[in-house]
Amino acid sequence: MKKILVSAALILSVGFGWAVSGLVSRLASADDYGQFEFVAGTLVLSRSIYVGNANTVTVGQTLPPGCVPETITLPLLAGGTTTVTVPADNSSGCTAAIADGTYPDVFNNATTDGSFGVTSPIFLDNITTDGQVLGTLPIPSDQIVTSFSSKSELALNRSTDGHSLTFMGYVGAPGFLTAPNQLDVSASNTPGVIDPSNPSVAQYYRSVAEVDAHGRLRVTDGNAYSGDNGRGAIKGDWFYYMVGNDNNGNLSKKQLSTTQVGVNLVNSTGSELLIPGQTPPLPPDINKIGDFEVTQVGYAAADKPGKDNNFRGLTIFNNTLYVSKGSGGNGINTVYQVGKAGTLPTPSNAPGGSLLNEPITILPGFPTTEASGDALNGTSNNPIIYPFGIWFANANTLYVCNEGDGNLVSPPVNGNVADADAQATAGLEKWSLVSGTWQLDYTLQNGLNIGVPYSVPNLPAALDPATDGCRNITGQVNHDGTVTVYAITSTVSASGDPGSDANKLVKVTDVLSATTLPSVGGGYGNSLERFVTIRSAGFGEVLRGIAFAPEDDYFDHGGYDGHR
């Protein structure tokens, strides 16, 4: 059946046949067909703007909205019952707003409400590789929104065929608005996985948005990541592969494995698969891909179920799915392969007929130290990395963005507000595969100015952010034996939520064959082995994802994610 296209003025639910017959999806274009087009060979930057005002939040109002402190009785799978409490006056339960909706102070509410966030509109900027804006595609805010201060959201990934971009956001269930200025949505339940112990009682799908070369938008709703956020999605072989985290509730470690709601949460996190256009799947049909546990690599004690799969970044290279983990107190911050090399996991090729049986393994040579700092040799307080974006230059060279630990040093030490670990290790890591094992060659930092505060127009100087590392990345292999990598920076600041900080888009050019850090030099706009800033967010603006623009079928520029 022919794919249906509709103009921006029409927001329709349509039936169509694509990959699986009878699926349902929403299709819309941001402009009439042919009036918007991403330019081949350029970049696309995702960003958001805070559009709230003082009335968005009222001091003293209950947060999360609708939260009721109570003790809940849940049935046990084995029979009997168990109780769980939504606490009062607690960051993991119900609390009261301490600031109104005026930016930036509105995000001081995050210091008392662990669920706090404000939805905001999404924009895709088509830019040159030097940051010049060629055009902007505003994503309709009644179709999908993001959570402004959620720094791990809105990654952009180009499909393996190069024809579309994907990102994740929020779509309200019936009775819940898909619109800016909705509160605590990033911690809400999904409609199909309701956790009664979650203080954020709203219901929002974690949805995948796909945009083609002409700016046409399709949104597919999903029920994974209830209680937390979907971080990113990439389309490969007509499936969406996603990463994220879930569980904002108060279930105990034991209750997660002994109650149905707990089991549903454990199986709705980590790496997930969604079929474009499908009706949002419900448990037990939410397609979690594999399940990593620290006991797989030799640790004796298991973590809280599901939390070892708190993945942030993802990519597909050589038909293989890779993900990263770099946050949370559980699990191992490192880079993983999901499924078998050379074969993307699908429902039809899953071992034993279940995607849960897919293996998830740490890349050989990458860290195996737990996020707590405990190592397999029994030592504690070991160094930890914080991987986010991952990009393969070739089969033997992998670049990994280390976003830093997010720790603010106050007062500054010699003018620097990043801690010693971030100053030593954050930035763009370069790894080489040698005899089957990945080795860290060096970390690119020059020009990031890690820990050095910078001013933002109209922002009080006391809240000036500083770069702490980098998050989402993409790159291209150049004809002269170099690569250019584009990265979104992470920040630290005195803000109530540094995820609301104005950050930067930077680029750096590296000698591909180098295994020791080359000398900093000129050329490439002075970006050879030195980061240069090509876009700075303004007041009340955040930058999130970066990818090469999608191209029509008739273009053939030789690659995916900028390889040309």
XYZ file of C-alpha atoms in Angstrom:
564
model
C 0.000 0.000 0.000
C 1.227 3.489 -0.771
C 2.445 5.585 2.157
C 0.075 8.434 2.962
C 1.376 11.998 3.237
C -0.503 14.856 4.859
C 0.247 18.562 5.265
C 1.124 20.371 8.477
C -2.412 21.696 8.716
C -3.738 18.151 9.047
C -2.994 15.965 12.041
C -4.636 12.680 11.216
C -4.721 9.126 12.381
C -4.365 6.978 9.297
C -4.121 3.299 8.536
C -1.354 2.181 6.260
C 0.657 -0.861 5.379
C 4.348 -0.573 6.062
C 6.461 -3.430 7.378
C 3.361 -4.959 8.972
C -0.123 -4.592 7.487
C -2.865 -2.915 9.465
C -0.580 -0.868 11.700
C -1.701 2.528 12.899
C 0.442 5.673 12.926
C 0.160 9.440 12.834
C 1.699 11.115 9.809
C 2.184 14.843 9.378
C 4.539 17.119 7.507
C 5.855 20.329 8.947
C 5.082 21.957 5.617
C 3.468 20.934 2.367
C 5.470 18.337 0.478
C 8.369 19.924 -1.384
C 8.467 23.161 0.640
C 10.947 21.929 3.213
C 13.977 19.815 2.544
C 17.089 19.050 4.525
C 20.230 19.739 2.546
C 22.280 16.636 1.807
C 25.694 16.557 3.465
C 24.720 19.001 6.219
C 23.895 18.543 9.888
C 20.658 18.504 11.861
C 20.633 19.792 15.438
C 17.782 19.075 17.860
C 17.052 21.684 20.489
C 14.321 22.997 22.751
C 13.257 26.358 24.177
C 11.624 26.953 27.543
C 8.275 28.646 26.876
C 6.857 28.702 30.385
C 6.206 31.759 32.534
C 5.607 32.540 36.193
C 2.166 30.921 36.022
C 3.502 27.579 34.788
C 4.222 26.630 38.411
C 2.678 28.144 41.531
C 4.731 28.218 44.711
C 3.203 25.766 47.161
C 1.341 23.665 44.617
C 1.595 19.907 44.949
C 4.349 18.291 42.933
C 4.154 16.051 41.059
C 0.652 17.216 40.068
C -1.979 14.874 41.441
C 0.403 13.158 43.852
C -1.285 11.684 46.922
C 0.784 10.310 49.821
C -0.594 6.889 50.627
C 0.167 3.261 51.340
C -0.784 0.912 48.500
C -1.476 -2.815 48.702
C -0.292 -4.917 45.768
C -0.909 -8.604 45.028
C 2.115 -10.892 44.998
C 2.652 -13.237 42.076
C 2.980 -16.162 44.466
C -0.140 -15.203 46.410
C -0.733 -12.844 49.277
C -0.069 -9.111 49.278
C 2.625 -6.543 49.901
C 2.483 -2.821 50.642
C 4.379 0.157 49.239
C 4.223 3.789 50.327
C 4.184 7.009 48.323
C 5.759 9.298 50.924
C 4.860 12.880 51.817
C 7.366 15.749 51.927
C 9.951 13.669 50.152
C 11.766 13.995 46.821
C 10.661 10.461 45.915
C 7.034 11.215 46.792
C 4.800 14.253 47.144
C 6.178 17.696 47.842
C 5.380 21.375 47.290
C 6.776 23.745 44.673
C 9.396 26.147 46.017
C 9.669 28.329 42.893
C 7.267 29.642 40.277
C 7.597 28.969 36.561
C 10.054 31.746 35.750
C 13.248 30.536 34.068
C 15.851 29.714 35.350
C 14.622 29.580 38.956
C 11.772 27.227 38.024
C 14.281 24.362 38.011
C 15.067 24.893 41.674
C 11.966 22.737 42.118
C 14.142 19.792 41.076
C 15.972 20.074 44.398
C 12.841 18.980 46.263
C 10.853 17.135 43.577
C 12.870 14.266 42.149
C 10.366 14.005 39.292
C 10.460 17.654 38.263
C 10.420 18.704 34.647
C 8.541 20.990 32.248
C 7.633 19.964 28.701
C 8.779 22.154 25.845
C 8.686 22.312 22.034
C 11.169 20.586 19.745
C 13.050 22.208 16.867
C 15.286 20.628 14.238
C 17.813 23.064 12.784
C 19.421 22.235 9.462
C 22.931 23.667 9.740
C 26.196 23.618 7.857
C 29.205 21.835 9.315
C 30.326 25.263 10.551
C 27.051 25.918 12.345
C 25.335 28.280 9.886
C 21.561 27.839 10.047
C 20.015 26.837 6.720
C 16.479 26.304 7.972
C 14.453 25.231 10.996
C 11.796 22.530 11.182
C 9.485 23.159 14.179
C 7.931 19.908 15.363
C 4.202 20.336 16.129
C 3.857 20.500 19.905
C 0.433 18.877 19.813
C 2.101 15.827 18.274
C 5.145 15.299 20.503
C 7.156 17.256 23.098
C 10.328 16.889 25.124
C 11.110 17.585 28.779
C 13.216 20.747 28.757
C 15.741 19.920 31.476
C 16.063 16.185 30.732
C 19.615 16.252 29.420
C 19.653 12.656 28.190
C 16.705 13.156 25.827
C 16.252 14.099 22.189
C 19.232 12.292 20.686
C 19.102 12.338 16.874
C 20.046 9.264 14.855
C 20.039 8.767 11.101
C 18.510 5.530 9.847
C 20.795 2.853 8.475
C 19.468 3.558 4.967
C 20.163 7.283 5.412
C 16.606 8.366 4.567
C 15.238 9.527 7.937
C 16.045 10.800 11.433
C 14.551 9.531 14.668
C 14.204 10.974 18.151
C 12.054 10.261 21.211
C 9.566 12.354 23.150
C 6.229 12.349 24.960
C 2.653 11.950 23.745
C -0.231 12.240 26.177
C -2.704 9.434 26.733
C -6.402 10.375 26.569
C -7.028 13.047 29.192
C -3.396 14.250 29.247
C -2.252 17.123 27.067
C 0.491 16.801 24.491
C 1.696 20.376 24.865
C 4.428 22.546 26.394
C 4.387 23.497 30.084
C 3.124 20.185 31.425
C 4.825 19.219 34.683
C 6.772 16.098 35.652
C 5.964 14.281 32.409
C 9.407 12.692 32.102
C 8.710 10.747 35.306
C 5.103 9.856 34.467
C 3.742 6.369 33.889
C 3.179 5.099 30.396
C -0.491 4.216 29.781
C 0.312 0.523 29.431
C 2.634 0.183 32.450
C 1.013 1.867 35.434
C 3.072 1.860 38.621
C 0.784 2.893 41.501
C 3.836 3.701 43.637
C 5.013 6.363 41.165
C 4.297 9.837 42.601
C 3.990 11.220 39.042
C 0.504 9.973 38.171
C 0.150 11.413 34.640
C 0.194 9.038 31.663
C 2.391 9.690 28.637
C 3.650 7.420 25.892
C 7.391 7.316 25.206
C 7.103 7.833 21.472
C 9.443 7.645 18.500
C 9.301 10.458 15.953
C 10.659 9.839 12.465
C 11.359 12.700 10.047
C 12.282 12.228 6.393
C 14.296 14.444 4.048
C 11.234 16.635 3.335
C 10.391 17.217 6.998
C 7.474 14.800 7.028
C 6.804 13.511 10.524
C 5.528 10.162 11.762
C 5.034 9.429 15.461
C 4.749 5.898 16.871
C 3.709 5.546 20.510
C 5.226 3.036 22.924
C 4.752 1.902 26.516
C 8.387 1.294 27.448
C 10.289 3.488 29.927
C 7.395 4.082 32.325
C 8.510 6.436 35.094
C 11.571 7.713 33.246
C 12.623 8.716 29.750
C 13.386 7.282 26.369
C 16.786 8.664 25.402
C 17.174 7.814 21.740
C 16.001 5.681 18.844
C 17.554 4.545 15.584
C 15.814 2.932 12.645
C 17.420 -0.192 11.224
C 15.866 -2.753 8.878
C 12.417 -1.156 9.373
C 12.503 -1.452 13.161
C 13.064 1.227 15.787
C 15.785 0.358 18.296
C 15.542 2.418 21.476
C 17.377 3.046 24.739
C 16.149 4.499 28.002
C 15.397 3.906 31.650
C 12.239 3.379 33.705
C 10.882 3.055 37.256
C 10.284 6.269 39.198
C 8.238 4.465 41.817
C 8.884 3.227 45.313
C 8.866 -0.537 44.792
C 11.643 -2.320 46.665
C 14.246 -4.544 45.033
C 12.246 -7.585 46.127
C 8.895 -6.181 45.009
C 10.230 -5.621 41.481
C 10.525 -9.376 41.032
C 7.538 -10.531 43.108
C 4.722 -8.289 41.803
C 3.268 -8.037 38.306
C 3.818 -4.300 38.105
C 7.437 -4.859 39.106
C 7.960 -7.510 36.431
C 6.345 -5.211 33.862
C 8.790 -2.445 34.766
C 11.828 -4.727 34.622
C 10.831 -5.835 31.118
C 10.132 -2.312 29.831
C 13.540 -0.698 30.156
C 17.024 -0.797 28.617
C 17.229 -1.661 24.947
C 13.813 -1.971 23.304
C 12.337 -2.646 19.870
C 9.272 -0.883 18.455
C 7.666 -1.538 15.084
C 6.970 1.694 13.160
C 3.279 2.481 13.224
C 2.210 -0.314 15.528
C -0.433 0.079 18.215
C 1.439 0.668 21.501
C 2.352 -2.828 22.758
C 1.290 -3.898 26.229
C 3.005 -6.287 28.672
C 4.141 -8.978 28.075
C 4.576 -7.865 24.453
C 6.794 -4.824 25.065
C 9.920 -5.898 23.215
C 12.860 -5.600 25.587
C 16.063 -6.761 23.884
C 18.215 -8.770 26.256
C 18.852 -8.170 29.933
C 22.268 -7.356 31.350
C 23.096 -8.154 34.966
C 26.385 -7.451 36.731
C 26.489 -11.078 37.821
C 27.211 -11.986 34.173
C 30.743 -10.639 34.499
C 31.477 -12.120 37.913
C 29.976 -9.863 40.586
C 28.356 -11.859 43.354
C 25.566 -9.451 44.316
C 22.819 -8.604 41.847
C 21.580 -5.031 41.515
C 18.010 -3.769 41.682
C 16.220 -5.523 38.780
C 16.256 -3.526 35.554
C 18.698 -0.854 36.710
C 21.759 -2.456 35.107
C 20.086 -1.643 31.771
C 19.933 2.138 32.253
C 21.261 2.825 28.742
C 21.881 6.310 27.297
C 23.477 6.218 23.837
C 23.133 3.874 20.892
C 24.340 3.306 17.357
C 24.244 0.675 14.643
C 27.471 -0.203 12.838
C 28.034 -3.116 10.470
C 24.481 -4.277 11.190
C 25.275 -4.584 14.901
C 23.555 -2.725 17.754
C 25.676 -0.972 20.384
C 24.549 0.909 23.504
C 26.206 2.814 26.333
C 25.517 3.236 30.027
C 26.850 6.233 31.911
C 24.464 7.155 34.708
C 22.806 5.769 37.814
C 24.273 4.108 40.879
C 23.712 0.562 39.621
C 25.307 -1.464 36.860
C 28.488 -0.829 34.886
C 29.210 2.391 33.020
C 30.626 1.138 29.742
C 29.814 0.258 26.107
C 27.849 -2.863 25.173
C 27.022 -4.964 22.142
C 23.378 -6.037 21.964
C 22.728 -9.281 20.097
C 25.106 -11.070 17.768
C 27.677 -9.282 15.625
C 26.383 -8.595 12.126
C 22.743 -9.374 12.948
C 20.257 -6.835 14.256
C 17.864 -8.414 16.770
C 14.344 -8.894 15.422
C 11.323 -10.863 16.619
C 11.873 -13.377 13.823
C 15.525 -14.164 14.608
C 15.406 -13.916 18.414
C 16.940 -16.889 20.247
C 14.199 -19.204 21.443
C 11.641 -16.864 19.922
C 12.149 -14.148 22.560
C 14.130 -10.908 22.256
C 14.819 -11.168 26.000
C 17.184 -14.026 25.154
C 19.474 -11.773 23.112
C 22.929 -11.467 24.694
C 24.204 -8.134 25.976
C 27.979 -8.103 26.406
C 30.590 -5.514 27.356
C 32.963 -4.761 24.494
C 36.285 -6.521 25.207
C 38.681 -4.069 26.841
C 36.028 -1.606 28.007
C 35.631 -1.003 31.755
C 33.914 -3.566 33.958
C 34.029 -1.487 37.154
C 30.633 -0.990 38.776
C 29.116 2.493 38.889
C 29.748 2.396 42.645
C 33.501 2.185 41.989
C 33.752 -1.457 43.059
C 35.886 -3.649 40.787
C 35.988 -7.364 40.098
C 39.260 -7.655 42.024
C 37.477 -6.562 45.208
C 38.874 -3.033 45.369
C 36.682 0.044 45.890
C 36.722 3.716 44.868
C 38.039 2.937 41.422
C 37.771 5.500 38.597
C 34.489 5.486 36.664
C 33.724 6.652 33.155
C 30.466 8.197 31.948
C 29.910 7.117 28.341
C 27.134 8.689 26.313
C 27.325 9.116 22.526
C 29.202 6.485 20.497
C 30.383 6.693 16.871
C 32.399 4.214 14.812
C 34.821 5.751 12.318
C 35.557 2.237 11.063
C 35.537 -1.312 12.389
C 38.680 -0.671 14.448
C 38.125 2.894 15.683
C 35.409 3.958 18.103
C 34.807 7.430 19.535
C 32.943 7.675 22.861
C 31.719 10.865 24.510
C 32.445 10.909 28.248
C 30.020 13.437 29.741
C 31.821 13.806 33.084
C 30.497 13.074 36.550
C 28.376 16.230 36.905
C 29.970 17.235 40.197
C 30.180 20.995 40.784
C 33.154 22.287 42.768
C 32.178 25.313 44.835
C 33.925 27.574 45.471
C 35.957 27.197 42.265
C 39.539 26.011 42.472
C 41.751 28.295 40.401
C 38.641 29.402 38.542
C 37.563 25.835 37.701
C 34.263 24.302 38.868
C 34.751 20.739 37.557
C 36.239 18.133 39.851
C 39.570 16.436 39.282
C 38.027 13.338 37.691
C 36.174 15.328 35.036
C 39.231 17.452 34.296
C 41.314 14.307 33.843
C 38.950 12.010 31.942
C 35.909 13.789 30.444
C 35.765 14.596 26.753
C 35.940 12.569 23.549
C 37.589 9.187 24.050
C 39.248 7.409 21.125
C 39.396 3.611 21.252
C 41.206 1.219 18.896
C 40.547 -2.485 18.406
C 43.826 -4.370 18.704
C 43.896 -8.168 18.442
C 40.252 -8.400 19.460
C 40.478 -6.046 22.445
C 39.539 -2.365 22.589
C 42.234 -0.039 23.921
C 41.815 3.592 24.988
C 44.244 5.620 22.898
C 43.616 9.107 24.299
C 40.901 11.573 25.258
C 40.383 14.771 23.273
C 39.788 17.735 25.599
C 41.624 20.732 24.165
C 39.194 23.573 23.529
C 36.367 22.122 25.649
C 37.579 24.258 28.564
C 36.223 21.734 31.034
C 35.163 23.399 34.272
C 35.664 26.976 33.076
C 32.418 28.964 33.503
C 31.102 30.897 30.504
C 28.506 33.642 30.388
C 25.063 33.380 28.812
C 23.245 36.613 27.914
C 20.549 37.486 30.502
C 21.601 34.662 32.839
C 22.746 35.680 36.349
C 26.512 35.227 36.624
C 26.049 33.008 39.684
C 24.425 30.427 37.394
C 27.033 30.529 34.626
C 27.511 26.958 33.364
C 30.765 25.211 32.554
C 31.387 22.341 30.166
C 31.809 19.002 31.949
C 32.235 16.690 28.924
C 30.122 15.722 25.933
C 26.967 13.745 25.202
C 25.533 12.968 21.767
C 27.891 12.792 18.786
C 28.136 12.087 15.101
C 31.075 12.196 12.743
C 32.450 11.814 9.250
C 35.547 10.252 7.767
C 37.394 12.756 5.578
C 39.324 11.964 2.418
C 42.688 12.995 3.895
C 42.854 10.413 6.691
C 41.187 12.534 9.357
C 37.773 12.397 10.985
C 35.593 15.261 12.158
C 33.382 14.619 15.168
C 30.479 16.852 16.210
C 29.408 16.758 19.854
C 26.852 18.247 22.236
C 28.418 19.379 25.504
C 27.346 18.493 29.028
C 27.488 21.046 31.835
C 27.846 21.694 35.532
C 26.431 24.750 37.269
C 24.721 26.013 40.412
C 21.343 25.654 38.713
C 18.737 23.561 40.478
C 18.946 21.249 37.435
C 22.045 21.583 35.196
C 20.038 19.836 32.482
C 18.457 23.253 31.914
C 21.827 24.909 31.249
C 22.592 26.580 27.937
C 25.161 24.242 26.376
C 27.135 24.055 23.118
C 27.666 22.235 19.839
C 31.371 21.698 19.198
C 33.491 19.941 16.601
C 36.980 18.492 16.513
C 39.119 16.940 13.776
C 41.353 13.998 14.637
C 43.967 12.017 12.717
C 42.234 8.686 12.214
C 45.347 6.504 12.310
C 46.821 8.142 15.430
C 47.029 6.069 18.593
C 48.790 8.765 20.625
C 47.447 12.294 20.859
C 48.823 14.344 17.943
C 50.023 17.894 18.418
C 47.359 20.570 18.196
C 47.535 22.366 14.860
C 45.759 24.707 12.508
C 43.597 23.791 9.574
C 39.989 22.645 9.565
C 38.992 25.986 11.035
C 41.572 25.465 13.790
C 39.715 22.309 14.873
C 42.590 19.848 14.292
C 42.888 18.107 17.695
C 41.149 21.125 19.233
C 37.428 21.579 19.873
C 35.831 24.687 18.419
C 32.333 25.903 19.248
C 30.005 26.173 16.266
C 26.746 26.851 18.155
C 25.969 28.160 21.625
C 22.533 27.844 23.198
C 20.891 31.053 24.306
C 18.999 31.959 27.456
C 16.270 29.379 28.055
C 17.531 27.116 25.266
C 19.163 23.675 25.291
C 20.929 21.692 22.553
C 20.377 17.942 22.536
C 21.130 15.823 19.441
C 23.263 15.996 16.304
C 23.176 13.899 13.134
C 23.791 14.179 9.422
C 20.729 15.155 7.427
C 18.495 12.504 5.879
C 18.622 12.161 2.110
C 16.153 11.060 -0.526
C 16.432 7.643 -2.128
C 17.957 9.110 -5.270
C 20.937 10.461 -3.358
C 23.847 8.093 -2.898
C 26.609 9.670 -0.851
C 28.139 6.426 0.302
C 27.145 6.022 3.816
C 25.549 6.316 7.137
C 26.170 8.916 9.827
C 28.396 11.002 7.624
C 30.659 8.376 6.093
C 31.371 9.535 2.585
